[in-house]
Each structure stands twice: as C-alpha cells, then as structure tokens.
C-alpha cells in the first residue's frame, strides 16, 4: 500500500476502533490457481493482534487455507470524490486537480482454520453480540431452535488470523491548507448521499487543528 507520511495511521487503538466500525473485510488469498477475494465480517481483539471470522464450508477458501498461509484483509471506510471546486485556492491560482478521499486499514498475517464446535459457537455469539448490541431488541442465537442453529454451525468453518502487520491510511486532505480543508468540508456538506457526510465526520475527528495556510 502506498503510504505518504501525512496519510499514514499507526496508532493501534485507532486502527482497532476503525475495524470495529467497519468490520466487513475483503479477504484476499492466493489460491493454487488464482487469487480470490471474499467479503467476510471480522472481529478484532482489543490489542489488534488477531482477527476472527467464519465462512461457509462450501466456499473454496476451505481448500485454499487448509495448509495455512499468509493472507491480506482490507477494510474500507467512508470515501468520496473531491472536486477541485471545493478548494478556495482554485480561484486564487487554479493549480488544483480532482482527487478522492478515503480511509482504509490493511491487516496481514497467518491464517488458520478453526473447526472446534466450541470455538465456532463463541465466534458466532461474539459477532452477533457486537452487531446486535445497539438494537432495541437484540437477537441472539438462543432465539432460534437449537437444531436449526446446530445445522447452521455444521455448515461453517472458523477462521483465525494472527496479525503480523496492521496499518492504516486516511487520505483526508491532510496535505492541503487549512483553508482548502474547510472548503472540502463545506463541499461535502452539500452532497446528497450519506457517504460524503460520513467522510466529513471522519475528517473532523482526525484532522490536525493546525496546518499550512494558503499562500
């Protein structure tokens, strides 16, 4: 991943928070014949040392990961097109071009399958609890018939990834002047879809309070 210094995120706690806010990761695996990519929801531990997930036994991933190998998981956050018209500096000198702002985290590490029924049951319970916690009436696996849940569990396999490398990239106009960053926030506020609004919220939460001013 290309990581200019002003876009790099290294604080482990910040990366863990990001993973919990955006748990659907793109799992990239080098198979025997080609590279595969699967979207899978993950759980991350508090220290950012491991990822847990599960997938269908019918998925070819079962064979691809049978011997254990290093894999890459990409987690993407809010993103939006940034028009040159957002920048006040456009009116000053015109030396601006379009770009794209986004946030992402990549995790790389050794993957291994987990087939122990207790491990898989705990994984399902933990993932469900994380996603249902904020709902008025949280759903639990115990709400469904036991034989139904048992059949579902037999149809999946667990996945655990020991993270060797965890890095983030927040491309949020940190390389622009404060005036242009304010212009980006104003421009995103005028967009109709929710994605630019989420990006603006992340910019406000992570942007430096001081930076270069336009000449």
mmCIF file with all atom_site columns, C-alpha atoms in Angstrom, residues 31-213:
data_model
loop_
_atom_site.group_PDB
_atom_site.id
_atom_site.type_symbol
_atom_site.label_atom_id
_atom_site.label_alt_id
_atom_site.label_comp_id
_atom_site.label_asym_id
_atom_site.label_entity_id
_atom_site.label_seq_id
_atom_site.pdbx_PDB_ins_code
_atom_site.Cartn_x
_atom_site.Cartn_y
_atom_site.Cartn_z
_atom_site.occupancy
_atom_site.B_iso_or_equiv
_atom_site.pdbx_formal_charge
_atom_site.auth_seq_id
_atom_site.auth_comp_id
_atom_site.auth_asym_id
_atom_site.auth_atom_id
_atom_site.pdbx_PDB_model_num
ATOM 1   C CA . UNK A 1 31  ? -5.044  -19.951 -4.190  1.00 0.00 ? 31  UNK A CA 1
ATOM 2   C CA . UNK A 1 32  ? -3.449  -22.800 -6.122  1.00 0.00 ? 32  UNK A CA 1
ATOM 3   C CA . UNK A 1 33  ? -4.631  -21.419 -9.458  1.00 0.00 ? 33  UNK A CA 1
ATOM 4   C CA . UNK A 1 34  ? -5.623  -17.806 -8.865  1.00 0.00 ? 34  UNK A CA 1
ATOM 5   C CA . UNK A 1 35  ? -6.159  -15.022 -6.354  1.00 0.00 ? 35  UNK A CA 1
ATOM 6   C CA . UNK A 1 36  ? -9.532  -14.961 -4.603  1.00 0.00 ? 36  UNK A CA 1
ATOM 7   C CA . UNK A 1 37  ? -11.315 -12.151 -2.761  1.00 0.00 ? 37  UNK A CA 1
ATOM 8   C CA . UNK A 1 38  ? -14.192 -12.664 -0.328  1.00 0.00 ? 38  UNK A CA 1
ATOM 9   C CA . UNK A 1 39  ? -16.119 -10.160 1.786   1.00 0.00 ? 39  UNK A CA 1
ATOM 10  C CA . UNK A 1 40  ? -16.329 -11.506 5.339   1.00 0.00 ? 40  UNK A CA 1
ATOM 11  C CA . UNK A 1 41  ? -17.250 -9.815  8.661   1.00 0.00 ? 41  UNK A CA 1
ATOM 12  C CA . UNK A 1 42  ? -14.409 -9.956  11.186  1.00 0.00 ? 42  UNK A CA 1
ATOM 13  C CA . UNK A 1 43  ? -13.895 -9.491  14.907  1.00 0.00 ? 43  UNK A CA 1
ATOM 14  C CA . UNK A 1 44  ? -10.675 -7.924  16.175  1.00 0.00 ? 44  UNK A CA 1
ATOM 15  C CA . UNK A 1 45  ? -9.230  -8.306  19.671  1.00 0.00 ? 45  UNK A CA 1
ATOM 16  C CA . UNK A 1 46  ? -8.550  -5.281  21.886  1.00 0.00 ? 46  UNK A CA 1
ATOM 17  C CA . UNK A 1 47  ? -4.799  -5.282  21.157  1.00 0.00 ? 47  UNK A CA 1
ATOM 18  C CA . UNK A 1 48  ? -5.185  -5.602  17.387  1.00 0.00 ? 48  UNK A CA 1
ATOM 19  C CA . UNK A 1 49  ? -3.254  -8.870  17.363  1.00 0.00 ? 49  UNK A CA 1
ATOM 20  C CA . UNK A 1 50  ? -5.786  -11.204 15.757  1.00 0.00 ? 50  UNK A CA 1
ATOM 21  C CA . UNK A 1 51  ? -8.895  -11.383 13.608  1.00 0.00 ? 51  UNK A CA 1
ATOM 22  C CA . UNK A 1 52  ? -11.700 -13.929 13.886  1.00 0.00 ? 52  UNK A CA 1
ATOM 23  C CA . UNK A 1 53  ? -14.324 -14.853 11.317  1.00 0.00 ? 53  UNK A CA 1
ATOM 24  C CA . UNK A 1 54  ? -16.238 -17.732 9.777   1.00 0.00 ? 54  UNK A CA 1
ATOM 25  C CA . UNK A 1 55  ? -17.348 -18.743 6.304   1.00 0.00 ? 55  UNK A CA 1
ATOM 26  C CA . UNK A 1 56  ? -19.348 -21.452 4.541   1.00 0.00 ? 56  UNK A CA 1
ATOM 27  C CA . UNK A 1 57  ? -17.760 -24.869 4.191   1.00 0.00 ? 57  UNK A CA 1
ATOM 28  C CA . UNK A 1 58  ? -18.864 -24.824 0.557   1.00 0.00 ? 58  UNK A CA 1
ATOM 29  C CA . UNK A 1 59  ? -16.550 -21.863 -0.063  1.00 0.00 ? 59  UNK A CA 1
ATOM 30  C CA . UNK A 1 60  ? -13.347 -22.849 -1.961  1.00 0.00 ? 60  UNK A CA 1
ATOM 31  C CA . UNK A 1 61  ? -11.490 -20.934 0.781   1.00 0.00 ? 61  UNK A CA 1
ATOM 32  C CA . UNK A 1 62  ? -11.663 -24.149 2.801   1.00 0.00 ? 62  UNK A CA 1
ATOM 33  C CA . UNK A 1 63  ? -9.244  -25.840 0.423   1.00 0.00 ? 63  UNK A CA 1
ATOM 34  C CA . UNK A 1 64  ? -7.142  -22.738 -0.188  1.00 0.00 ? 64  UNK A CA 1
ATOM 35  C CA . UNK A 1 65  ? -6.499  -22.235 3.543   1.00 0.00 ? 65  UNK A CA 1
ATOM 36  C CA . UNK A 1 66  ? -6.192  -25.884 4.515   1.00 0.00 ? 66  UNK A CA 1
ATOM 37  C CA . UNK A 1 67  ? -2.412  -25.734 4.885   1.00 0.00 ? 67  UNK A CA 1
ATOM 38  C CA . UNK A 1 68  ? -2.281  -22.240 6.382   1.00 0.00 ? 68  UNK A CA 1
ATOM 39  C CA . UNK A 1 69  ? -0.857  -19.254 4.572   1.00 0.00 ? 69  UNK A CA 1
ATOM 40  C CA . UNK A 1 70  ? -0.343  -15.524 4.852   1.00 0.00 ? 70  UNK A CA 1
ATOM 41  C CA . UNK A 1 71  ? -3.404  -13.540 3.806   1.00 0.00 ? 71  UNK A CA 1
ATOM 42  C CA . UNK A 1 72  ? -4.384  -9.903  3.393   1.00 0.00 ? 72  UNK A CA 1
ATOM 43  C CA . UNK A 1 73  ? -7.618  -8.360  4.678   1.00 0.00 ? 73  UNK A CA 1
ATOM 44  C CA . UNK A 1 74  ? -8.655  -4.897  3.519   1.00 0.00 ? 74  UNK A CA 1
ATOM 45  C CA . UNK A 1 75  ? -11.176 -2.840  5.499   1.00 0.00 ? 75  UNK A CA 1
ATOM 46  C CA . UNK A 1 76  ? -12.631 0.248   3.828   1.00 0.00 ? 76  UNK A CA 1
ATOM 47  C CA . UNK A 1 77  ? -14.316 3.199   5.500   1.00 0.00 ? 77  UNK A CA 1
ATOM 48  C CA . UNK A 1 78  ? -16.096 6.247   4.083   1.00 0.00 ? 78  UNK A CA 1
ATOM 49  C CA . UNK A 1 79  ? -14.953 7.634   0.739   1.00 0.00 ? 79  UNK A CA 1
ATOM 50  C CA . UNK A 1 80  ? -15.931 10.418  -1.642  1.00 0.00 ? 80  UNK A CA 1
ATOM 51  C CA . UNK A 1 81  ? -14.843 12.242  -4.770  1.00 0.00 ? 81  UNK A CA 1
ATOM 52  C CA . UNK A 1 82  ? -13.222 15.604  -4.046  1.00 0.00 ? 82  UNK A CA 1
ATOM 53  C CA . UNK A 1 83  ? -13.930 18.225  -6.699  1.00 0.00 ? 83  UNK A CA 1
ATOM 54  C CA . UNK A 1 84  ? -11.401 20.992  -7.401  1.00 0.00 ? 84  UNK A CA 1
ATOM 55  C CA . UNK A 1 85  ? -14.340 23.339  -6.934  1.00 0.00 ? 85  UNK A CA 1
ATOM 56  C CA . UNK A 1 86  ? -14.229 22.641  -3.198  1.00 0.00 ? 86  UNK A CA 1
ATOM 57  C CA . UNK A 1 87  ? -10.858 24.402  -2.872  1.00 0.00 ? 87  UNK A CA 1
ATOM 58  C CA . UNK A 1 88  ? -10.818 28.182  -2.338  1.00 0.00 ? 88  UNK A CA 1
ATOM 59  C CA . UNK A 1 89  ? -7.305  28.061  -3.826  1.00 0.00 ? 89  UNK A CA 1
ATOM 60  C CA . UNK A 1 90  ? -8.875  27.226  -7.206  1.00 0.00 ? 90  UNK A CA 1
ATOM 61  C CA . UNK A 1 91  ? -9.991  30.838  -7.505  1.00 0.00 ? 91  UNK A CA 1
ATOM 62  C CA . UNK A 1 92  ? -6.540  32.070  -6.449  1.00 0.00 ? 92  UNK A CA 1
ATOM 63  C CA . UNK A 1 93  ? -4.216  30.189  -8.805  1.00 0.00 ? 93  UNK A CA 1
ATOM 64  C CA . UNK A 1 94  ? -6.127  27.345  -10.460 1.00 0.00 ? 94  UNK A CA 1
ATOM 65  C CA . UNK A 1 95  ? -3.394  24.794  -9.720  1.00 0.00 ? 95  UNK A CA 1
ATOM 66  C CA . UNK A 1 96  ? -5.735  22.124  -8.383  1.00 0.00 ? 96  UNK A CA 1
ATOM 67  C CA . UNK A 1 97  ? -6.964  18.756  -9.665  1.00 0.00 ? 97  UNK A CA 1
ATOM 68  C CA . UNK A 1 98  ? -9.688  16.293  -8.654  1.00 0.00 ? 98  UNK A CA 1
ATOM 69  C CA . UNK A 1 99  ? -8.885  13.575  -6.132  1.00 0.00 ? 99  UNK A CA 1
ATOM 70  C CA . UNK A 1 100 ? -10.564 11.020  -3.906  1.00 0.00 ? 100 UNK A CA 1
ATOM 71  C CA . UNK A 1 101 ? -10.618 10.995  -0.113  1.00 0.00 ? 101 UNK A CA 1
ATOM 72  C CA . UNK A 1 102 ? -10.958 7.711   1.745   1.00 0.00 ? 102 UNK A CA 1
ATOM 73  C CA . UNK A 1 103 ? -9.982  5.696   4.807   1.00 0.00 ? 103 UNK A CA 1
ATOM 74  C CA . UNK A 1 104 ? -8.756  2.119   4.859   1.00 0.00 ? 104 UNK A CA 1
ATOM 75  C CA . UNK A 1 105 ? -6.942  -0.375  7.079   1.00 0.00 ? 105 UNK A CA 1
ATOM 76  C CA . UNK A 1 106 ? -4.999  -3.418  5.943   1.00 0.00 ? 106 UNK A CA 1
ATOM 77  C CA . UNK A 1 107 ? -4.220  -6.448  8.084   1.00 0.00 ? 107 UNK A CA 1
ATOM 78  C CA . UNK A 1 108 ? -1.795  -9.156  7.023   1.00 0.00 ? 108 UNK A CA 1
ATOM 79  C CA . UNK A 1 109 ? -0.973  -12.367 8.819   1.00 0.00 ? 109 UNK A CA 1
ATOM 80  C CA . UNK A 1 110 ? -1.012  -16.140 9.003   1.00 0.00 ? 110 UNK A CA 1
ATOM 81  C CA . UNK A 1 111 ? -4.467  -17.681 8.664   1.00 0.00 ? 111 UNK A CA 1
ATOM 82  C CA . UNK A 1 112 ? -5.574  -20.964 10.131  1.00 0.00 ? 112 UNK A CA 1
ATOM 83  C CA . UNK A 1 113 ? -8.877  -22.789 10.117  1.00 0.00 ? 113 UNK A CA 1
ATOM 84  C CA . UNK A 1 114 ? -10.743 -23.445 13.359  1.00 0.00 ? 114 UNK A CA 1
ATOM 85  C CA . UNK A 1 115 ? -13.163 -26.373 13.343  1.00 0.00 ? 115 UNK A CA 1
ATOM 86  C CA . UNK A 1 116 ? -13.742 -26.836 17.065  1.00 0.00 ? 116 UNK A CA 1
ATOM 87  C CA . UNK A 1 117 ? -17.513 -26.547 17.710  1.00 0.00 ? 117 UNK A CA 1
ATOM 88  C CA . UNK A 1 118 ? -16.951 -24.503 20.882  1.00 0.00 ? 118 UNK A CA 1
ATOM 89  C CA . UNK A 1 119 ? -14.682 -22.015 19.055  1.00 0.00 ? 119 UNK A CA 1
ATOM 90  C CA . UNK A 1 120 ? -17.203 -21.586 16.237  1.00 0.00 ? 120 UNK A CA 1
ATOM 91  C CA . UNK A 1 121 ? -20.102 -21.165 18.673  1.00 0.00 ? 121 UNK A CA 1
ATOM 92  C CA . UNK A 1 122 ? -18.186 -18.493 20.585  1.00 0.00 ? 122 UNK A CA 1
ATOM 93  C CA . UNK A 1 123 ? -17.302 -16.726 17.334  1.00 0.00 ? 123 UNK A CA 1
ATOM 94  C CA . UNK A 1 124 ? -20.946 -16.612 16.247  1.00 0.00 ? 124 UNK A CA 1
ATOM 95  C CA . UNK A 1 125 ? -22.110 -15.428 19.679  1.00 0.00 ? 125 UNK A CA 1
ATOM 96  C CA . UNK A 1 126 ? -19.458 -12.686 19.865  1.00 0.00 ? 126 UNK A CA 1
ATOM 97  C CA . UNK A 1 127 ? -20.057 -11.398 16.335  1.00 0.00 ? 127 UNK A CA 1
ATOM 98  C CA . UNK A 1 128 ? -23.804 -11.382 16.860  1.00 0.00 ? 128 UNK A CA 1
ATOM 99  C CA . UNK A 1 129 ? -23.498 -9.591  20.190  1.00 0.00 ? 129 UNK A CA 1
ATOM 100 C CA . UNK A 1 130 ? -21.278 -6.901  18.655  1.00 0.00 ? 130 UNK A CA 1
ATOM 101 C CA . UNK A 1 131 ? -23.684 -6.195  15.820  1.00 0.00 ? 131 UNK A CA 1
ATOM 102 C CA . UNK A 1 132 ? -26.925 -6.516  17.804  1.00 0.00 ? 132 UNK A CA 1
ATOM 103 C CA . UNK A 1 133 ? -25.875 -4.635  20.952  1.00 0.00 ? 133 UNK A CA 1
ATOM 104 C CA . UNK A 1 134 ? -27.304 -1.267  19.894  1.00 0.00 ? 134 UNK A CA 1
ATOM 105 C CA . UNK A 1 135 ? -30.685 -2.634  18.783  1.00 0.00 ? 135 UNK A CA 1
ATOM 106 C CA . UNK A 1 136 ? -33.781 -2.208  20.976  1.00 0.00 ? 136 UNK A CA 1
ATOM 107 C CA . UNK A 1 137 ? -34.417 -5.974  20.957  1.00 0.00 ? 137 UNK A CA 1
ATOM 108 C CA . UNK A 1 138 ? -31.062 -7.693  20.259  1.00 0.00 ? 138 UNK A CA 1
ATOM 109 C CA . UNK A 1 139 ? -31.238 -11.040 18.503  1.00 0.00 ? 139 UNK A CA 1
ATOM 110 C CA . UNK A 1 140 ? -29.283 -13.979 19.931  1.00 0.00 ? 140 UNK A CA 1
ATOM 111 C CA . UNK A 1 141 ? -28.574 -17.457 18.548  1.00 0.00 ? 141 UNK A CA 1
ATOM 112 C CA . UNK A 1 142 ? -30.571 -18.726 21.520  1.00 0.00 ? 142 UNK A CA 1
ATOM 113 C CA . UNK A 1 143 ? -33.672 -17.154 19.970  1.00 0.00 ? 143 UNK A CA 1
ATOM 114 C CA . UNK A 1 144 ? -33.662 -19.758 17.178  1.00 0.00 ? 144 UNK A CA 1
ATOM 115 C CA . UNK A 1 145 ? -34.407 -23.502 17.536  1.00 0.00 ? 145 UNK A CA 1
ATOM 116 C CA . UNK A 1 146 ? -31.377 -25.453 18.744  1.00 0.00 ? 146 UNK A CA 1
ATOM 117 C CA . UNK A 1 147 ? -31.481 -27.993 15.936  1.00 0.00 ? 147 UNK A CA 1
ATOM 118 C CA . UNK A 1 148 ? -31.617 -25.186 13.370  1.00 0.00 ? 148 UNK A CA 1
ATOM 119 C CA . UNK A 1 149 ? -28.582 -23.421 14.885  1.00 0.00 ? 149 UNK A CA 1
ATOM 120 C CA . UNK A 1 150 ? -26.720 -26.732 15.160  1.00 0.00 ? 150 UNK A CA 1
ATOM 121 C CA . UNK A 1 151 ? -27.241 -27.358 11.452  1.00 0.00 ? 151 UNK A CA 1
ATOM 122 C CA . UNK A 1 152 ? -26.048 -23.850 10.625  1.00 0.00 ? 152 UNK A CA 1
ATOM 123 C CA . UNK A 1 153 ? -22.902 -24.334 12.690  1.00 0.00 ? 153 UNK A CA 1
ATOM 124 C CA . UNK A 1 154 ? -22.071 -27.589 10.916  1.00 0.00 ? 154 UNK A CA 1
ATOM 125 C CA . UNK A 1 155 ? -22.180 -25.725 7.603   1.00 0.00 ? 155 UNK A CA 1
ATOM 126 C CA . UNK A 1 156 ? -19.482 -23.205 8.531   1.00 0.00 ? 156 UNK A CA 1
ATOM 127 C CA . UNK A 1 157 ? -15.810 -23.209 9.486   1.00 0.00 ? 157 UNK A CA 1
ATOM 128 C CA . UNK A 1 158 ? -13.916 -20.767 11.673  1.00 0.00 ? 158 UNK A CA 1
ATOM 129 C CA . UNK A 1 159 ? -11.004 -18.603 10.600  1.00 0.00 ? 159 UNK A CA 1
ATOM 130 C CA . UNK A 1 160 ? -8.346  -17.030 12.804  1.00 0.00 ? 160 UNK A CA 1
ATOM 131 C CA . UNK A 1 161 ? -5.642  -14.673 11.538  1.00 0.00 ? 161 UNK A CA 1
ATOM 132 C CA . UNK A 1 162 ? -2.595  -13.816 13.660  1.00 0.00 ? 162 UNK A CA 1
ATOM 133 C CA . UNK A 1 163 ? -1.858  -10.244 12.577  1.00 0.00 ? 163 UNK A CA 1
ATOM 134 C CA . UNK A 1 164 ? 1.756   -9.641  11.596  1.00 0.00 ? 164 UNK A CA 1
ATOM 135 C CA . UNK A 1 165 ? 1.186   -6.205  10.085  1.00 0.00 ? 165 UNK A CA 1
ATOM 136 C CA . UNK A 1 166 ? -1.641  -3.736  10.730  1.00 0.00 ? 166 UNK A CA 1
ATOM 137 C CA . UNK A 1 167 ? -1.560  -0.373  9.009   1.00 0.00 ? 167 UNK A CA 1
ATOM 138 C CA . UNK A 1 168 ? -3.987  2.367   8.129   1.00 0.00 ? 168 UNK A CA 1
ATOM 139 C CA . UNK A 1 169 ? -4.241  5.083   5.512   1.00 0.00 ? 169 UNK A CA 1
ATOM 140 C CA . UNK A 1 170 ? -6.571  8.038   5.975   1.00 0.00 ? 170 UNK A CA 1
ATOM 141 C CA . UNK A 1 171 ? -6.391  10.214  2.871   1.00 0.00 ? 171 UNK A CA 1
ATOM 142 C CA . UNK A 1 172 ? -8.357  13.178  4.209   1.00 0.00 ? 172 UNK A CA 1
ATOM 143 C CA . UNK A 1 173 ? -6.818  16.283  2.638   1.00 0.00 ? 173 UNK A CA 1
ATOM 144 C CA . UNK A 1 174 ? -4.065  16.490  5.262   1.00 0.00 ? 174 UNK A CA 1
ATOM 145 C CA . UNK A 1 175 ? -1.750  17.752  2.512   1.00 0.00 ? 175 UNK A CA 1
ATOM 146 C CA . UNK A 1 176 ? -3.987  20.748  1.798   1.00 0.00 ? 176 UNK A CA 1
ATOM 147 C CA . UNK A 1 177 ? -4.038  24.108  3.554   1.00 0.00 ? 177 UNK A CA 1
ATOM 148 C CA . UNK A 1 178 ? -6.487  24.718  6.383   1.00 0.00 ? 178 UNK A CA 1
ATOM 149 C CA . UNK A 1 179 ? -8.480  26.950  4.047   1.00 0.00 ? 179 UNK A CA 1
ATOM 150 C CA . UNK A 1 180 ? -8.799  24.218  1.420   1.00 0.00 ? 180 UNK A CA 1
ATOM 151 C CA . UNK A 1 181 ? -9.676  21.617  4.076   1.00 0.00 ? 181 UNK A CA 1
ATOM 152 C CA . UNK A 1 182 ? -12.507 23.846  5.259   1.00 0.00 ? 182 UNK A CA 1
ATOM 153 C CA . UNK A 1 183 ? -13.587 24.113  1.635   1.00 0.00 ? 183 UNK A CA 1
ATOM 154 C CA . UNK A 1 184 ? -13.665 20.334  1.324   1.00 0.00 ? 184 UNK A CA 1
ATOM 155 C CA . UNK A 1 185 ? -15.827 20.045  4.440   1.00 0.00 ? 185 UNK A CA 1
ATOM 156 C CA . UNK A 1 186 ? -18.209 22.683  3.098   1.00 0.00 ? 186 UNK A CA 1
ATOM 157 C CA . UNK A 1 187 ? -18.393 20.936  -0.264  1.00 0.00 ? 187 UNK A CA 1
ATOM 158 C CA . UNK A 1 188 ? -19.073 17.533  1.270   1.00 0.00 ? 188 UNK A CA 1
ATOM 159 C CA . UNK A 1 189 ? -21.827 19.054  3.412   1.00 0.00 ? 189 UNK A CA 1
ATOM 160 C CA . UNK A 1 190 ? -23.689 19.996  0.241   1.00 0.00 ? 190 UNK A CA 1
ATOM 161 C CA . UNK A 1 191 ? -23.641 16.464  -1.193  1.00 0.00 ? 191 UNK A CA 1
ATOM 162 C CA . UNK A 1 192 ? -26.895 14.477  -1.053  1.00 0.00 ? 192 UNK A CA 1
ATOM 163 C CA . UNK A 1 193 ? -25.676 10.943  -0.279  1.00 0.00 ? 193 UNK A CA 1
ATOM 164 C CA . UNK A 1 194 ? -24.676 9.802   3.249   1.00 0.00 ? 194 UNK A CA 1
ATOM 165 C CA . UNK A 1 195 ? -21.169 8.663   2.253   1.00 0.00 ? 195 UNK A CA 1
ATOM 166 C CA . UNK A 1 196 ? -19.712 12.199  1.928   1.00 0.00 ? 196 UNK A CA 1
ATOM 167 C CA . UNK A 1 197 ? -21.258 13.110  5.279   1.00 0.00 ? 197 UNK A CA 1
ATOM 168 C CA . UNK A 1 198 ? -19.558 10.126  6.938   1.00 0.00 ? 198 UNK A CA 1
ATOM 169 C CA . UNK A 1 199 ? -16.274 11.139  5.336   1.00 0.00 ? 199 UNK A CA 1
ATOM 170 C CA . UNK A 1 200 ? -16.669 14.693  6.630   1.00 0.00 ? 200 UNK A CA 1
ATOM 171 C CA . UNK A 1 201 ? -17.291 13.363  10.146  1.00 0.00 ? 201 UNK A CA 1
ATOM 172 C CA . UNK A 1 202 ? -14.066 11.350  9.966   1.00 0.00 ? 202 UNK A CA 1
ATOM 173 C CA . UNK A 1 203 ? -12.170 14.377  8.686   1.00 0.00 ? 203 UNK A CA 1
ATOM 174 C CA . UNK A 1 204 ? -13.422 16.452  11.610  1.00 0.00 ? 204 UNK A CA 1
ATOM 175 C CA . UNK A 1 205 ? -12.495 13.714  14.076  1.00 0.00 ? 205 UNK A CA 1
ATOM 176 C CA . UNK A 1 206 ? -8.971  13.126  12.774  1.00 0.00 ? 206 UNK A CA 1
ATOM 177 C CA . UNK A 1 207 ? -7.773  16.264  11.022  1.00 0.00 ? 207 UNK A CA 1
ATOM 178 C CA . UNK A 1 208 ? -4.996  18.336  12.636  1.00 0.00 ? 208 UNK A CA 1
ATOM 179 C CA . UNK A 1 209 ? -6.169  21.595  14.129  1.00 0.00 ? 209 UNK A CA 1
ATOM 180 C CA . UNK A 1 210 ? -3.178  23.380  12.663  1.00 0.00 ? 210 UNK A CA 1
ATOM 181 C CA . UNK A 1 211 ? -1.584  23.155  9.271   1.00 0.00 ? 211 UNK A CA 1
ATOM 182 C CA . UNK A 1 212 ? -0.202  25.176  6.386   1.00 0.00 ? 212 UNK A CA 1
ATOM 183 C CA . UNK A 1 213 ? -2.221  28.170  5.316   1.00 0.00 ? 213 UNK A CA 1
#
